[in-house]
Each structure stands twice: as C-alpha cells, then as structure tokens.
CSV table of C-alpha atoms in Angstrom, one decimal:
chain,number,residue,atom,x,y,z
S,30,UNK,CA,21.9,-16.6,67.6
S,31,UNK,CA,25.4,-16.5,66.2
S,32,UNK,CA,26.2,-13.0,63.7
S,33,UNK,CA,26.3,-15.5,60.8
S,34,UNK,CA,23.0,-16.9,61.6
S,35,UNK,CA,21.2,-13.9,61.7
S,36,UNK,CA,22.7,-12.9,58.6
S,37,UNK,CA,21.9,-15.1,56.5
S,38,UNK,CA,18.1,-14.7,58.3
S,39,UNK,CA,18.4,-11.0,56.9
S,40,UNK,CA,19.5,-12.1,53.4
S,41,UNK,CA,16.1,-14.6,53.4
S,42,UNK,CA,14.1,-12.4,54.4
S,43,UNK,CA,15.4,-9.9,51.9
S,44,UNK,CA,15.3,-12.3,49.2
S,45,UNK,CA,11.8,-13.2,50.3
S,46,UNK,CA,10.2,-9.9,49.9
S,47,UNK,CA,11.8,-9.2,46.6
S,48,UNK,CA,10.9,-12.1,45.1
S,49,UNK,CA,7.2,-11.2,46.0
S,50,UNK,CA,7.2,-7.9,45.4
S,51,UNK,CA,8.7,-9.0,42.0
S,52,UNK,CA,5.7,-11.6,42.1
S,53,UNK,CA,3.2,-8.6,42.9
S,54,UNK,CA,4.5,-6.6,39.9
S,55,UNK,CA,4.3,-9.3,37.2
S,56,UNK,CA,1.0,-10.2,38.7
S,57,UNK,CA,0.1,-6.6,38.3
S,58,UNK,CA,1.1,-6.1,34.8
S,59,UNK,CA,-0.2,-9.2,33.4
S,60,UNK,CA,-1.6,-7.8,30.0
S,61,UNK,CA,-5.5,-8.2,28.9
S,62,UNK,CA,-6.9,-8.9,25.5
S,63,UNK,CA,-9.2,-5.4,25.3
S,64,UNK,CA,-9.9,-5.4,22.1
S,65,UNK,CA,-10.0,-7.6,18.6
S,66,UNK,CA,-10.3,-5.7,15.2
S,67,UNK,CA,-10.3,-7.9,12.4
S,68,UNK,CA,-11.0,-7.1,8.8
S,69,UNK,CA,-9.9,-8.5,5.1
S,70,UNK,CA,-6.5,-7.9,3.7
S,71,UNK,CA,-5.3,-9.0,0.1
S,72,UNK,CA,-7.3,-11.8,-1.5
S,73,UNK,CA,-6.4,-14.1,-4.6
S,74,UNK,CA,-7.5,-16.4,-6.5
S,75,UNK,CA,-6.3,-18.8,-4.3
S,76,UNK,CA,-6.6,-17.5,-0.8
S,77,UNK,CA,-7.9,-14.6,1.4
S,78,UNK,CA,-5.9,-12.6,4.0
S,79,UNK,CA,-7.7,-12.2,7.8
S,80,UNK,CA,-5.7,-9.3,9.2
S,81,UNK,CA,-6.3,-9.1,13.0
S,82,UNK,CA,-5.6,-6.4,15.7
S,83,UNK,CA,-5.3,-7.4,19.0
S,84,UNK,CA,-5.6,-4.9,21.6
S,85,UNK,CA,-3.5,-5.0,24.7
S,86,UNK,CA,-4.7,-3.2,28.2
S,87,UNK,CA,-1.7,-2.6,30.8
S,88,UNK,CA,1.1,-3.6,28.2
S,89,UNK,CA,3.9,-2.2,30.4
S,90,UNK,CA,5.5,-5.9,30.5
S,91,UNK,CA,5.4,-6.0,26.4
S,92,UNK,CA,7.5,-2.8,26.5
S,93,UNK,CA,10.5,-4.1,29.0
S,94,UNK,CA,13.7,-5.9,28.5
S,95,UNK,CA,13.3,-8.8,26.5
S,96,UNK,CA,9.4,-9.3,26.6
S,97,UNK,CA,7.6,-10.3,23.6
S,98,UNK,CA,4.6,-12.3,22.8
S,99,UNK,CA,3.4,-15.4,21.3
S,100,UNK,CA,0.3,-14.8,19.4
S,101,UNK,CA,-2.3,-17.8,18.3
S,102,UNK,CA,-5.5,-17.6,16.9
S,103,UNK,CA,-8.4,-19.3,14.8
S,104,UNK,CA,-11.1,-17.9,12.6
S,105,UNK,CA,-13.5,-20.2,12.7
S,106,UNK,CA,-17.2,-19.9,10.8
S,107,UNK,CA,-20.6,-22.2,12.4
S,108,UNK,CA,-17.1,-24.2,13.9
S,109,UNK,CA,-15.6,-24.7,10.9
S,110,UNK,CA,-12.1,-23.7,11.4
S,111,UNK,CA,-11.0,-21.5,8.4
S,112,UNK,CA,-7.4,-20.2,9.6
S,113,UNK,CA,-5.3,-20.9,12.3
S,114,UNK,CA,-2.3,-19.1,13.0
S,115,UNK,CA,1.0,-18.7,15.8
S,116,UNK,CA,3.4,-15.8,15.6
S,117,UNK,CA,6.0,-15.7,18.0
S,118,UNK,CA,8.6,-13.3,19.0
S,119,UNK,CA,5.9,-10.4,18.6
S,120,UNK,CA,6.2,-6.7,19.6
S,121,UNK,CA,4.2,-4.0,20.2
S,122,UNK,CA,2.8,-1.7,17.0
S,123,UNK,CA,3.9,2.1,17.0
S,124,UNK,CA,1.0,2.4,18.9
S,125,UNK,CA,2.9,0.7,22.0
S,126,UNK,CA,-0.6,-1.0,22.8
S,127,UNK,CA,-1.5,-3.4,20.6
S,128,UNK,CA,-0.3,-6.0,18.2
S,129,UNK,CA,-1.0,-7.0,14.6
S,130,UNK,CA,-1.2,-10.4,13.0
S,131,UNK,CA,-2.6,-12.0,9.7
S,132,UNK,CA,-3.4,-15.3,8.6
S,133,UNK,CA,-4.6,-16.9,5.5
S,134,UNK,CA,-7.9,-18.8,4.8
S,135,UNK,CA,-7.4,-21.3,1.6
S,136,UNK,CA,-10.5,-20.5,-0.8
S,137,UNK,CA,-11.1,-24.3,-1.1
S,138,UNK,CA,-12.8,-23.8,2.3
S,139,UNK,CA,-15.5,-21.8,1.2
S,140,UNK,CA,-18.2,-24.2,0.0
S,141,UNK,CA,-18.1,-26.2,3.6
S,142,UNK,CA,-18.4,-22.5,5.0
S,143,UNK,CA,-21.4,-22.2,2.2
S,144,UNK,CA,-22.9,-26.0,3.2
S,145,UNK,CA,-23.1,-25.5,6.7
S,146,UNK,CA,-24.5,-21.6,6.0
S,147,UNK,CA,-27.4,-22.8,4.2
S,148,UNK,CA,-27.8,-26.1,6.3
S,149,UNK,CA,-28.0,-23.5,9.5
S,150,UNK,CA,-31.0,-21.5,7.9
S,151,UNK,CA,-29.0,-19.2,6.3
S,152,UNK,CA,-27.2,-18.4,9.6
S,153,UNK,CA,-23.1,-18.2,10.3
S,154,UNK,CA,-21.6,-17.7,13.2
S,155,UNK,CA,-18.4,-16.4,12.5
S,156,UNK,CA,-15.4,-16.7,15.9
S,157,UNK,CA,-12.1,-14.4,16.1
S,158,UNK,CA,-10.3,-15.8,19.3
S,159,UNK,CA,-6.6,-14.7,20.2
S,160,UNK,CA,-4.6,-16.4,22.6
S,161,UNK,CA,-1.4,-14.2,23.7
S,162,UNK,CA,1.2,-15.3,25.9
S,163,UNK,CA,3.7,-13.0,27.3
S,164,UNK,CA,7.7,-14.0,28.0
S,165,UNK,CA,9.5,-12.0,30.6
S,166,UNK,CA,12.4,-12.8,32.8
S,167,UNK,CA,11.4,-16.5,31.9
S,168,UNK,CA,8.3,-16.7,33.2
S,169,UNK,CA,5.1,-17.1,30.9
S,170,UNK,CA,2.4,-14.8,31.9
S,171,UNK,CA,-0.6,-15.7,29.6
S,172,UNK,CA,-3.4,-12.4,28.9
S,173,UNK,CA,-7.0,-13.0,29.4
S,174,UNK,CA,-8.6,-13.4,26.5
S,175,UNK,CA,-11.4,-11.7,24.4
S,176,UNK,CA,-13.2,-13.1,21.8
S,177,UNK,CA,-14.6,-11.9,18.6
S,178,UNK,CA,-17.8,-13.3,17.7
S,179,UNK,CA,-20.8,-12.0,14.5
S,180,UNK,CA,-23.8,-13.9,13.6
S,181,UNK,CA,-24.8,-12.9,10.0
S,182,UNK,CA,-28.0,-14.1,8.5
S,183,UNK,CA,-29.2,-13.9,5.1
S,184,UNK,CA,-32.6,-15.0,3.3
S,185,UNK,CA,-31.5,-15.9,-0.5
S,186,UNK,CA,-35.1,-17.8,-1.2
S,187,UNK,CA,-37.6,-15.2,0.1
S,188,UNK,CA,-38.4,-13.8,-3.3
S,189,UNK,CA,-40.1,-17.1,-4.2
S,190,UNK,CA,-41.9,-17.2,-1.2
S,191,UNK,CA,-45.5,-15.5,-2.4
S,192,UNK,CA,-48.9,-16.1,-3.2
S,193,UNK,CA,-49.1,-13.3,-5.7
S,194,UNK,CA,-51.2,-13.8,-8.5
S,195,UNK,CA,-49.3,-13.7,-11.7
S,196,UNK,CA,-50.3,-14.5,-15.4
S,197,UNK,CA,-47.7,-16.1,-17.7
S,198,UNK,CA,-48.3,-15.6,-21.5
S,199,UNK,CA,-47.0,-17.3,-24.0
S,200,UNK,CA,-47.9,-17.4,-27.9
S,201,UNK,CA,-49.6,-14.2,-27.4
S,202,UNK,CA,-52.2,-15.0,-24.8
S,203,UNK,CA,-52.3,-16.1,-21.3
S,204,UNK,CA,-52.0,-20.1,-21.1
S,205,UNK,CA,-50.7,-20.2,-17.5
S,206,UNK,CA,-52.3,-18.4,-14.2
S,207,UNK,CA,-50.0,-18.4,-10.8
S,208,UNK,CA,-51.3,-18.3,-7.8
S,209,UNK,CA,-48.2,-19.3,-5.3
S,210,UNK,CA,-44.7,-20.0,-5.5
S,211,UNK,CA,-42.5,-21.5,-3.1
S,212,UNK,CA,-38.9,-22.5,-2.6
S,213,UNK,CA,-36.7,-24.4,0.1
S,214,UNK,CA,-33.3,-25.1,0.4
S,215,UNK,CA,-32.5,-28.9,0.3
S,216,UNK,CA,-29.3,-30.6,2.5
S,217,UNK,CA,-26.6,-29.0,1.4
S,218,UNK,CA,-23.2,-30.9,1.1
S,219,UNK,CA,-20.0,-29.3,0.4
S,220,UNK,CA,-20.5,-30.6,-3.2
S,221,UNK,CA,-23.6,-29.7,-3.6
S,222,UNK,CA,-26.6,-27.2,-2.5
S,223,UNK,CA,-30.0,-27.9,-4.0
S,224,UNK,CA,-33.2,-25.3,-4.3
S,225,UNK,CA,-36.3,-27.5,-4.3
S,226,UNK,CA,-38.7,-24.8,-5.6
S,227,UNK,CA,-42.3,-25.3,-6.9
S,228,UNK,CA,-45.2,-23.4,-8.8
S,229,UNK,CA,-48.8,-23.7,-8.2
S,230,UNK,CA,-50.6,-22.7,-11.6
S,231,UNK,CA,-54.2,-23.0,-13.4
S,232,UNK,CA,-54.3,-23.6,-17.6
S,233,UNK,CA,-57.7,-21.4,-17.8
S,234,UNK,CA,-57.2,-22.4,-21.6
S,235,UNK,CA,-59.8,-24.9,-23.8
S,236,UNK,CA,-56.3,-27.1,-24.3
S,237,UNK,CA,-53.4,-28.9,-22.3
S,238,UNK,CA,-50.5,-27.0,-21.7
S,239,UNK,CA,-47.6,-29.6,-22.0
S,240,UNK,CA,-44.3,-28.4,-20.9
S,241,UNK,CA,-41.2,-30.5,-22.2
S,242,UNK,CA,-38.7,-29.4,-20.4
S,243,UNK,CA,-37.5,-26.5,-17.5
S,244,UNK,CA,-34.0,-25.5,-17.4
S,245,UNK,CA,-32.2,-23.3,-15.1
S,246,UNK,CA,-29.4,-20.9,-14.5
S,247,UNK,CA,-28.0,-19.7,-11.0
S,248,UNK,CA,-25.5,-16.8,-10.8
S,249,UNK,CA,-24.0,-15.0,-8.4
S,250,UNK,CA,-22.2,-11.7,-9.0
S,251,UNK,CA,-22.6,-12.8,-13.1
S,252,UNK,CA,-20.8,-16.3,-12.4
S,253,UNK,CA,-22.7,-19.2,-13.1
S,254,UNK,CA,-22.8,-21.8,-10.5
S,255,UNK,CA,-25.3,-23.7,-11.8
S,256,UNK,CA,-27.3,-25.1,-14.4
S,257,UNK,CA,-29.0,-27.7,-15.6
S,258,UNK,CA,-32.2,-29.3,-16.1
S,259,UNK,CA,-34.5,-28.6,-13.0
S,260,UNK,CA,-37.9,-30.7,-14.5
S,261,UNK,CA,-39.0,-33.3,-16.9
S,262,UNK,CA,-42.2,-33.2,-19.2
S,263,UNK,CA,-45.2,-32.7,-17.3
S,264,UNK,CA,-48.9,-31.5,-18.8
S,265,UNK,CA,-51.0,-28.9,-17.2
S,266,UNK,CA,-54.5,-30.5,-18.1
S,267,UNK,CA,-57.3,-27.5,-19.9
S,268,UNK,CA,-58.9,-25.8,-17.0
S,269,UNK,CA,-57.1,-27.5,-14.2
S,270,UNK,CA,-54.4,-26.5,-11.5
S,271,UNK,CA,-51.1,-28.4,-10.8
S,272,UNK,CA,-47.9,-27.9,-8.8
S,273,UNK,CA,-44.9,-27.2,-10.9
S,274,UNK,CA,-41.7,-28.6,-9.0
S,275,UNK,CA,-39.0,-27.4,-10.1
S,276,UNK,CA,-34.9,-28.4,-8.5
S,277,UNK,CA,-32.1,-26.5,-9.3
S,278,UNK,CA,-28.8,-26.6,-7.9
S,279,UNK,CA,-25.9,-24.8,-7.1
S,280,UNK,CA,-22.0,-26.2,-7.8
S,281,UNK,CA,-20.3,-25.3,-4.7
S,282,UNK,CA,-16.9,-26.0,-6.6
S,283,UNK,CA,-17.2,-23.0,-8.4
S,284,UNK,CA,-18.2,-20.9,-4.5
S,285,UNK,CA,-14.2,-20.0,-4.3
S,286,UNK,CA,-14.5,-18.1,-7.7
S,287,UNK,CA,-17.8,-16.3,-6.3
S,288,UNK,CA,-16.2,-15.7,-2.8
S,289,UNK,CA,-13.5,-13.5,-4.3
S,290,UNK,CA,-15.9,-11.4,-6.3
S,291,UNK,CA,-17.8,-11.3,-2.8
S,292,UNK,CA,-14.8,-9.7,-1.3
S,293,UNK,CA,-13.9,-7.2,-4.0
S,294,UNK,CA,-17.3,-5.7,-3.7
S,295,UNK,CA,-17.4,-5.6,-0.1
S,296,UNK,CA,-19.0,-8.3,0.9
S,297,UNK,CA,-22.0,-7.3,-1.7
S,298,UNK,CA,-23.2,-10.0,-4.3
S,299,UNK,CA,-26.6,-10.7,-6.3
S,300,UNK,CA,-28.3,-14.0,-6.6
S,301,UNK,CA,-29.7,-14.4,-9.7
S,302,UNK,CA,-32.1,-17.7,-10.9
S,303,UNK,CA,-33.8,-17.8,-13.8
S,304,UNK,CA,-35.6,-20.6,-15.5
S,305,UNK,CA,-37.0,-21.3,-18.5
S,306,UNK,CA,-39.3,-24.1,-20.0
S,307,UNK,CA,-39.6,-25.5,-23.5
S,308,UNK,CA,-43.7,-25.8,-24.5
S,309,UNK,CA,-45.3,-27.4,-26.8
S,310,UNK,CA,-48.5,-25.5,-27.9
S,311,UNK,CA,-50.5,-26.4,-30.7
S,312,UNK,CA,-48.3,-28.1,-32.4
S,313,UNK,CA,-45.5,-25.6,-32.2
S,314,UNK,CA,-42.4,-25.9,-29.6
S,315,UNK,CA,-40.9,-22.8,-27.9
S,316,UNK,CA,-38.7,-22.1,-25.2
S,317,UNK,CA,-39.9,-18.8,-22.8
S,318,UNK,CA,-39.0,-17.7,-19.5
S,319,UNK,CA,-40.9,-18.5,-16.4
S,320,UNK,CA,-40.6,-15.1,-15.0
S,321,UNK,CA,-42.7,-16.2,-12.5
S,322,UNK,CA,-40.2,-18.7,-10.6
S,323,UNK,CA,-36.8,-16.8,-12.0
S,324,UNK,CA,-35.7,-13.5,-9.8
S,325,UNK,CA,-32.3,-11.8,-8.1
S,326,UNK,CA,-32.0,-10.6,-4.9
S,327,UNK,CA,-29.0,-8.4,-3.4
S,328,UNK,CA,-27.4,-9.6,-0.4
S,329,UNK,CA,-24.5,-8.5,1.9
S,330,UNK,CA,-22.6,-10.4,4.6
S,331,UNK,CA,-20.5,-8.3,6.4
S,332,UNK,CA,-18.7,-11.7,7.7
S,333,UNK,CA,-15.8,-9.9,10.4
S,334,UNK,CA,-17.8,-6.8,11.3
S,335,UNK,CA,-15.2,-4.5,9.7
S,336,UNK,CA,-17.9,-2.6,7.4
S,337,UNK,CA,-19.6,-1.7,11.1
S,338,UNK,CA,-16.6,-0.7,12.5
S,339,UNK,CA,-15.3,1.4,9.6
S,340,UNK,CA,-18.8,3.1,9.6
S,341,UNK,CA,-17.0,6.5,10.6
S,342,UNK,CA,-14.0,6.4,8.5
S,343,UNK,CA,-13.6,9.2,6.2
S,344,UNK,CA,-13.9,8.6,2.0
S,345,UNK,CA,-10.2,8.3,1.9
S,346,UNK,CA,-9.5,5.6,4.9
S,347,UNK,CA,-12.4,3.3,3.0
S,348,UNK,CA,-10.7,3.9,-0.4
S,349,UNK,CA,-7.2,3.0,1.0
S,350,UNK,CA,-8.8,-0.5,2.8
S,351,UNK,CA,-10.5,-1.4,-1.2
S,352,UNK,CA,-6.8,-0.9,-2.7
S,353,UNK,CA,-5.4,-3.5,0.0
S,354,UNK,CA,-8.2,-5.8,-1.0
S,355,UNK,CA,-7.3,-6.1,-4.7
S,356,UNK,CA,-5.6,-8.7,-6.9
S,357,UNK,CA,-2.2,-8.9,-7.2
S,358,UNK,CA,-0.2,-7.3,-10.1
C-alpha cells in the first residue's frame, strides 16, 4: 500500500470515530421532558393566560454553543383545543434546567369547554402536552415527551336529587306537600345548556291549587346566566299528587363573564337556582318561592392541578400567584 494510501486510510478512520463518538454524545445528551407545571397567569376580560414550565432532564446540550429550543404545545380540555402555542429560539431559565412558556386561551372558548363538560357527566379531561426540539450543530434532536393530563368532575344538580319530604306553604297554610325532587341536565350545545328538573307534590287541601306560572333565575358567582320562564299554568287537583316539570336554562354566552370570576377566586364559584311560581288561590294571585326546587351549591374545579401542587407553598408564594391573576390596571 503506497504512504498516501494508507494515509488517507488513517484520516477515515479518524474521521470515522469522531464522528461517532460525536454521534454517541448527542445521542447521550438528548434532553427529556421530566416535568410539566402549568398554572394560570393574568386573565382579562377577554382572555386567560396558561403559563407552563417544562422541565428538562440531562439539559447539557441546551447549555452549549448555539443550542436553543423550539417549544410547542396545546391545552386541550375533553379534546377541545383551547391554546396552542410555538416559541422558538428558547433558552434555559436561571435555573439552567427548565424552560418557561405561556399561551393565551380566548374566553369565547369557554362555553364549548362548558357544553362538552356537562354533555360528559360533568367530567373534563383537561391535556398539557409539550413538544421540544433541540438545535445543535445543525442537527435536530427532538426530547421525549411528558404529558400533563387532570380529570376533574363536578356534580352541580345533586342538591335536587332527594326524596325528602318537604311542605310548601303559602297564604299562611300548607297547600303543597313534596315528596321528591329531581333534576337532569339536558344536551347541552355551545348555545345553550338546559336543567330539565321536576317536583312530585300532593295538594292535601279541600281546593285546586292552580299555579300560573314558574320562573327562574340561575347564577353563578352572583351573575345571572339565565332566566326565564321554566313552566306554564298547570292545576294541582284537591287531594291529589302530580309531577311538577320544571326547565330552566343556562346562556352559555354569558359562561366567558363567569369563567373570569371563576379564576379570580381560585377556581371557586356557587351555583345558585331559584324559582318561583305565580298562584292563584282563592281568588287571590301571588308570586312565592318554591324553596323546594330552588338551592346553591359550592363547587371547585382546580382545572391545571396548580392548587394541588401549590399545596405546600407558604402564605406569601399563594398571595404573590392571586396578584398575577388579577385584572389589568
């Protein structure tokens, strides 16, 4: 073999274990996704901030030369996507292991969020998922993933759900007797969400009871979305028992106005319903409540987690994540 031969033999083979131990390296410190923290920042009127920390394992690539990261992700709620966002060009935090990114969900969202809540029996399935890449030297080294994923449930109806016996009175006796009330959600629609509830009652009076009219009223956190009339005139006959039906509704256009009152109390609202009906009793016309088919109930949500995951922070940390969560001077 000539000198120059086996020279150039010597620079391939030298070229040949660089390159893989170059290879090896890269290979070795391809970062991981350890860990997703995601919690509420500012919210408007108009839209709500999802702040997200993604935690990086083996970040020495992130730290040389010219490496930086593209960052994607999606919030997404029962597969509804609510925010989807790419950052690129991004850098480790002071930390030096993980990075920080935020998007914004438009409030308009909300009530298909709400529909498809309800819909699901009260059940949302809320997904965090990141997607970072890594540029070094050229070549594209994507992390392996980790996703963030919470089911919350709630149970806004079970209040009406009883058989308790109640008495209603009315002109200063007892003209109605209640032995069972019951409420179901109907199909909601991003419009719309009816509550088809219902009231089994006795008259143990000598006369009819006729009822002219039932209204209602739904609130949540003091906001009215809803109201209307829930039943027509119907006559409870002297010593007999009927089923009182009784459909309200809630105006998920007005949900966006709700959802930042939802926020500002973390993730805390009340339900309220109340309904009334107009009677006619001998002769004279009233309207009283039907306490026995109105009630509130307290709920929480706790949509990304954070409230679990803040669990330990001090009085002043949870004071200083409210003041972020405000609205804008």
């Amino acid at each position: 073999m000539s000198r120059r031969r086996a020279a150039l033999a010597v620079l391939a083979a030298i070229v040949l274990t660089g390159g893989t131990a170059t290879y090896g390296v890269i290979t070795a410190d391809r970062p991981q996704v350890e860990s997703v923290e995601t919690e509420w920042g500012t919210v408007t009127d108009e839209r709500t901030e999802v702040e997200t920390r993604i935690g990086v394992d083996e970040p020495s690539v992130l730290r040389a030369g010219d490496a930086v990261a593209d960052v994607s992700y999606t919030v997404s709620a029962n597969d509804i996507v609510l925010a989807s966002e790419r950052d690129n060009r991004v850098r480790l935090d002071e930390t030096g292991r993980a990075v920080t990114v935020s998007t914004w969900i438009d409030n308009d969202e909300i009530p298909a969020w709400w529909a498809s809540h309800v819909n699901r029996n009260e059940t949302t399935t809320v997904r965090v998922e990141p997607d970072v890449v890594t540029t070094y030297g050229g070549i594209r080294l994507p992390a392996d993933g980790a996703a963030q994923e919470r089911t919350v449930r709630t149970d806004l109806l079970e209040p009406l759900r009883t058989n308790q016996t109640r008495r209603f009175r009315a002109y200063d006796r007892t003209v109605l007797v209640v032995d069972e009330t019951d409420a179901e959600w109907g199909t909601a629609t991003e419009n719309r969400t009816p509550i088809d509830a219902s009231a089994t009652v006795t008259n143990p009076t000598g006369l009819p009871v006729p009822i002219t009219e039932i209204g209602y009223t739904v609130r949540l956190n003091g906001i009215v979305v809803g109201e209307g009339v829930a039943a027509d005139q119907t006559v409870i006959p002297a010593g007999s028992t009927r089923t009182i039906d009784a459909g309200a509704a809630i105006d998920n256009a007005e949900l966006d106005d709700w959802w930042v009152t939802h926020l500002r109390n973390d993730e805390t609202s009340n339900l309220t319903v109340e309904f009334d009906a107009t009677l006619e009793y001998a002769g004279i016309r009233r309207t009283v409540p039907l306490e026995f088919l109105s009630y509130d109930r307290t709920f929480r949500t706790d949509l990304l987690g954070s409230a679990d995951a803040n669990e330990a922070e001090s009085a002043s940390d949870r004071d200083d994540q409210r003041e972020r969560v405000r609205r804008p001077n």
